[in-house]
Amino acid sequence: MENDDVRTEDLPDDLTPFITRTALDHIGGGAFGDVWKCNCNHDANGISAFVAVKAFRLPERYDLETLNRKISREIGILRILRHNNIVPLWGIATGFGRISELRCLVSPWMPNGTLNVYLVSNHNELSPLDRSRMLEDVSAGLRYLHSISIMHGDITRANILIDKGGHARLIDFGLSTITQPLIDQSHLAATSICPGAIRYAAPELVLPDNTREIPVPLEKADIYSFGCIMLQILSGRRPWSEIPSEAFIIVSISQGCGPQRPDGQPTIINSDWKFIQKCLQSGPELRPSADEVLDFVMHRFSSPDPCHGSGPPDDPSDDGPDNDPGASPHGGSNESDTVEQPPGSPPGRESKPSILLKPRISYRHSGSATTHSGTAPNNPDDAPDDDPRSSPYDGSNESDTAEQLPDSPPLHPGREPNPSILLET
C-alpha cells in the first residue's frame, strides 16, 4: 500500500509491535524529547513507511501513569484530524527513551525537515510562487485548526515541517497540556517559551498582563506567530534578525516594538508588509482572524504592488539551518529513502471531528535559560535557538547569528528599541 493511502483508522492505537529501528535511528534530542527515525510495517494493511517516534524526556519527579493517560487522551483526539497541511499523528509506541513504559508519539517521516532547513537549503531555487504556496499551506493548516477550536500555541519555524512534495505542514499543535507539566516540574522551569520561540511569540505571551480581566484569545497569538512566519518565508530571514540577542528582543517587545522589515533580497512588497504589520499588532483584538489570513494569502497576486523579489538573502548563513543538512538524515532535502505522505483533505474540503480541543497554555518569562545539560548559559544567545519542545526533528543547537541590518521603520513608528535598557538575567 502506498503511504498516501494510509489512514490512521486502519492502524491500531499502539504501533509498538510494528516498529523496527533503523541504523543510526536516533536523530535528535534535547531537554524535553528525543526523536528516532524508524520503520513501520503493518502487514495486515500492507503499510510500510518511515516514521518519526518522539519520546518526552521526563524530569526527576513524574507520574508515569498520569502522563501516559494524558498522552493517550490527547492523541486520541488529534489522530482523527484530516488536512493536507497537518502532520498526522498515527499512534503511540513504547520502548524508546530512558523510561521504556512511556508512551511516545508516532508520525510519518517528513523528509525535507523544518521550514528553516528548507528555506536555507533551497534559497536559490525558491520562486515567488513557491513562497506564496508555502504561505498558503501554513495559513490553510492554521485556519483548519482554528475552525475546530484547536489553538496551536507554538507556531515557529521548527514546528512547520516540509513533506516530500515541498508542502508545509504544521506539527505539535495542542500538545501544550502534555509538555507544560514537564516544564513545571523540571529544572528548566525558568521559562516555558523555549529558546528560539521568542522570535515568534506574541507580546501577551512574552509579557503577560495579569491585570487583564478578559482572557487573551489564544488564536490571536497564533496570528502573531503567522506574521513572523510570513516575514521569514518572504524575506528568507528570521524575525527580529536585526537583533541577535533574545534578551534585547524582550526589551523591544516591552517597548511596544515589533520585528522590522528586512532589507535585501528577496524583498517584501508593500502590500505584504502592511498585512504582516496587521498580524503583528500589539493588541490581540486588532489582528486578523485565520479566515482573513487565508483570504489575503490566496489573493496576494491580485495586488497592484511591484513584482516580488526572488533572489536569495544577502547572506544565507545569517539564518543557518537548525541542523546541518549534511549532518542529519532529516535535515537535507535530497534523501532517497523518503516516504509518501498520508492523505489530508482536498483543498477546500476539510473534515471536522466532533471533539473540540482547547489546550491551556501558560507562558512565563525569566531571563535565565537552560541548556540540554541543565546548566545556564553565560549568554542568552548561547541557548539553542530551536528546542525539541518545538520540533520532533531538530535537536541540535542553532549556530547562526543574525546580521545587523540597517535601520528601518519599526512596527510602531517613533518607538525604536532602546538598547540602553537591560533585561535582568
PDB file of N, CA and C in Angstrom, residues 169-209:
ATOM      1  N   ARG A 169       3.641  21.692   6.501  1.00  0.00           N
ATOM      2  CA  ARG A 169       2.667  21.067   7.393  1.00  0.00           C
ATOM      3  C   ARG A 169       2.958  21.470   8.834  1.00  0.00           C
ATOM      4  N   LEU A 170       1.905  21.765   9.575  1.00  0.00           N
ATOM      5  CA  LEU A 170       2.036  22.103  10.985  1.00  0.00           C
ATOM      6  C   LEU A 170       2.118  20.838  11.821  1.00  0.00           C
ATOM      7  N   ILE A 171       2.901  20.910  12.894  1.00  0.00           N
ATOM      8  CA  ILE A 171       3.029  19.785  13.809  1.00  0.00           C
ATOM      9  C   ILE A 171       3.105  20.312  15.231  1.00  0.00           C
ATOM     10  N   ASP A 172       2.898  19.412  16.189  1.00  0.00           N
ATOM     11  CA  ASP A 172       2.984  19.716  17.619  1.00  0.00           C
ATOM     12  C   ASP A 172       1.924  20.703  18.078  1.00  0.00           C
ATOM     13  N   PHE A 173       0.760  20.698  17.435  1.00  0.00           N
ATOM     14  CA  PHE A 173      -0.341  21.547  17.857  1.00  0.00           C
ATOM     15  C   PHE A 173      -1.108  20.857  18.975  1.00  0.00           C
ATOM     16  N   GLY A 174      -1.574  21.637  19.939  1.00  0.00           N
ATOM     17  CA  GLY A 174      -2.407  21.096  21.001  1.00  0.00           C
ATOM     18  C   GLY A 174      -1.693  20.227  21.996  1.00  0.00           C
ATOM     19  N   LEU A 175      -0.349  20.190  21.986  1.00  0.00           N
ATOM     20  CA  LEU A 175       0.381  19.313  22.900  1.00  0.00           C
ATOM     21  C   LEU A 175       0.879  20.049  24.135  1.00  0.00           C
ATOM     22  N   SER A 176       0.481  21.289  24.321  1.00  0.00           N
ATOM     23  CA  SER A 176       0.960  22.046  25.471  1.00  0.00           C
ATOM     24  C   SER A 176       0.494  21.436  26.784  1.00  0.00           C
ATOM     25  N   THR A 177      -0.660  20.766  26.776  1.00  0.00           N
ATOM     26  CA  THR A 177      -1.132  20.146  28.005  1.00  0.00           C
ATOM     27  C   THR A 177      -0.257  18.973  28.408  1.00  0.00           C
ATOM     28  N   ILE A 178       0.540  18.451  27.464  1.00  0.00           N
ATOM     29  CA  ILE A 178       1.487  17.388  27.788  1.00  0.00           C
ATOM     30  C   ILE A 178       2.816  17.979  28.223  1.00  0.00           C
ATOM     31  N   THR A 179       3.324  18.936  27.470  1.00  0.00           N
ATOM     32  CA  THR A 179       4.655  19.468  27.736  1.00  0.00           C
ATOM     33  C   THR A 179       4.686  20.420  28.919  1.00  0.00           C
ATOM     34  N   GLN A 180       3.584  21.118  29.201  1.00  0.00           N
ATOM     35  CA  GLN A 180       3.614  22.089  30.286  1.00  0.00           C
ATOM     36  C   GLN A 180       3.924  21.453  31.635  1.00  0.00           C
ATOM     37  N   PRO A 181       3.332  20.292  32.000  1.00  0.00           N
ATOM     38  CA  PRO A 181       3.717  19.677  33.268  1.00  0.00           C
ATOM     39  C   PRO A 181       5.193  19.312  33.325  1.00  0.00           C
ATOM     40  N   LEU A 182       5.776  18.932  32.189  1.00  0.00           N
ATOM     41  CA  LEU A 182       7.204  18.626  32.173  1.00  0.00           C
ATOM     42  C   LEU A 182       8.011  19.882  32.456  1.00  0.00           C
ATOM     43  N   ILE A 183       7.565  21.001  31.898  1.00  0.00           N
ATOM     44  CA  ILE A 183       8.254  22.267  32.137  1.00  0.00           C
ATOM     45  C   ILE A 183       8.132  22.660  33.603  1.00  0.00           C
ATOM     46  N   ASP A 184       6.925  22.544  34.158  1.00  0.00           N
ATOM     47  CA  ASP A 184       6.687  22.983  35.526  1.00  0.00           C
ATOM     48  C   ASP A 184       7.501  22.184  36.532  1.00  0.00           C
ATOM     49  N   GLN A 185       7.747  20.891  36.252  1.00  0.00           N
ATOM     50  CA  GLN A 185       8.394  20.022  37.215  1.00  0.00           C
ATOM     51  C   GLN A 185       9.905  19.952  37.051  1.00  0.00           C
ATOM     52  N   SER A 186      10.448  20.560  36.028  1.00  0.00           N
ATOM     53  CA  SER A 186      11.861  20.363  35.725  1.00  0.00           C
ATOM     54  C   SER A 186      12.703  21.550  36.137  1.00  0.00           C
ATOM     55  N   HIS A 187      14.020  21.353  36.037  1.00  0.00           N
ATOM     56  CA  HIS A 187      14.948  22.433  36.329  1.00  0.00           C
ATOM     57  C   HIS A 187      14.959  23.472  35.219  1.00  0.00           C
ATOM     58  N   LEU A 188      14.180  23.271  34.158  1.00  0.00           N
ATOM     59  CA  LEU A 188      14.101  24.240  33.072  1.00  0.00           C
ATOM     60  C   LEU A 188      12.887  25.146  33.212  1.00  0.00           C
ATOM     61  N   ALA A 189      12.274  25.139  34.375  1.00  0.00           N
ATOM     62  CA  ALA A 189      11.017  25.869  34.545  1.00  0.00           C
ATOM     63  C   ALA A 189      11.183  27.377  34.533  1.00  0.00           C
ATOM     64  N   ALA A 190      12.414  27.864  34.367  1.00  0.00           N
ATOM     65  CA  ALA A 190      12.625  29.313  34.361  1.00  0.00           C
ATOM     66  C   ALA A 190      11.846  29.989  33.246  1.00  0.00           C
ATOM     67  N   THR A 191      11.712  29.332  32.119  1.00  0.00           N
ATOM     68  CA  THR A 191      10.945  29.902  31.012  1.00  0.00           C
ATOM     69  C   THR A 191      10.252  28.796  30.256  1.00  0.00           C
ATOM     70  N   SER A 192       8.973  28.999  29.949  1.00  0.00           N
ATOM     71  CA  SER A 192       8.240  27.993  29.186  1.00  0.00           C
ATOM     72  C   SER A 192       8.162  28.361  27.720  1.00  0.00           C
ATOM     73  N   ILE A 193       8.785  29.475  27.329  1.00  0.00           N
ATOM     74  CA  ILE A 193       8.976  29.760  25.912  1.00  0.00           C
ATOM     75  C   ILE A 193      10.360  29.267  25.561  1.00  0.00           C
ATOM     76  N   CYS A 194      10.431  28.206  24.778  1.00  0.00           N
ATOM     77  CA  CYS A 194      11.719  27.576  24.536  1.00  0.00           C
ATOM     78  C   CYS A 194      12.610  28.479  23.700  1.00  0.00           C
ATOM     79  N   PRO A 195      13.939  28.280  23.815  1.00  0.00           N
ATOM     80  CA  PRO A 195      14.874  29.127  23.073  1.00  0.00           C
ATOM     81  C   PRO A 195      14.556  29.143  21.583  1.00  0.00           C
ATOM     82  N   GLY A 196      14.560  30.316  21.008  1.00  0.00           N
ATOM     83  CA  GLY A 196      14.242  30.462  19.594  1.00  0.00           C
ATOM     84  C   GLY A 196      12.811  30.856  19.353  1.00  0.00           C
ATOM     85  N   ALA A 197      11.903  30.403  20.227  1.00  0.00           N
ATOM     86  CA  ALA A 197      10.484  30.692  20.038  1.00  0.00           C
ATOM     87  C   ALA A 197      10.132  32.128  20.393  1.00  0.00           C
ATOM     88  N   ILE A 198      10.974  32.813  21.146  1.00  0.00           N
ATOM     89  CA  ILE A 198      10.737  34.220  21.478  1.00  0.00           C
ATOM     90  C   ILE A 198      10.533  35.042  20.211  1.00  0.00           C
ATOM     91  N   ARG A 199      11.245  34.702  19.151  1.00  0.00           N
ATOM     92  CA  ARG A 199      11.170  35.472  17.907  1.00  0.00           C
ATOM     93  C   ARG A 199       9.794  35.361  17.250  1.00  0.00           C
ATOM     94  N   TYR A 200       9.006  34.402  17.656  1.00  0.00           N
ATOM     95  CA  TYR A 200       7.698  34.166  17.043  1.00  0.00           C
ATOM     96  C   TYR A 200       6.552  34.362  18.038  1.00  0.00           C
ATOM     97  N   ALA A 201       6.865  34.666  19.282  1.00  0.00           N
ATOM     98  CA  ALA A 201       5.854  34.703  20.334  1.00  0.00           C
ATOM     99  C   ALA A 201       5.177  36.064  20.411  1.00  0.00           C
ATOM    100  N   ALA A 202       3.870  36.043  20.616  1.00  0.00           N
ATOM    101  CA  ALA A 202       3.090  37.273  20.738  1.00  0.00           C
ATOM    102  C   ALA A 202       3.455  38.005  22.027  1.00  0.00           C
ATOM    103  N   PRO A 203       3.354  39.336  22.028  1.00  0.00           N
ATOM    104  CA  PRO A 203       3.713  40.110  23.226  1.00  0.00           C
ATOM    105  C   PRO A 203       2.968  39.666  24.471  1.00  0.00           C
ATOM    106  N   GLU A 204       1.692  39.324  24.333  1.00  0.00           N
ATOM    107  CA  GLU A 204       0.912  38.940  25.511  1.00  0.00           C
ATOM    108  C   GLU A 204       1.372  37.620  26.112  1.00  0.00           C
ATOM    109  N   LEU A 205       2.126  36.823  25.358  1.00  0.00           N
ATOM    110  CA  LEU A 205       2.678  35.588  25.897  1.00  0.00           C
ATOM    111  C   LEU A 205       4.061  35.813  26.494  1.00  0.00           C
ATOM    112  N   VAL A 206       4.806  36.730  25.911  1.00  0.00           N
ATOM    113  CA  VAL A 206       6.139  37.047  26.439  1.00  0.00           C
ATOM    114  C   VAL A 206       6.024  37.866  27.716  1.00  0.00           C
ATOM    115  N   LEU A 207       5.119  38.836  27.709  1.00  0.00           N
ATOM    116  CA  LEU A 207       4.919  39.731  28.853  1.00  0.00           C
ATOM    117  C   LEU A 207       3.444  39.721  29.223  1.00  0.00           C
ATOM    118  N   PRO A 208       2.969  38.664  29.878  1.00  0.00           N
ATOM    119  CA  PRO A 208       1.537  38.550  30.165  1.00  0.00           C
ATOM    120  C   PRO A 208       1.061  39.648  31.107  1.00  0.00           C
ATOM    121  N   ASP A 209      -0.160  40.102  30.862  1.00  0.00           N
ATOM    122  CA  ASP A 209      -0.793  41.132  31.686  1.00  0.00           C
ATOM    123  C   ASP A 209      -1.727  40.443  32.673  1.00  0.00           C
TER     124      ASP A 209
END
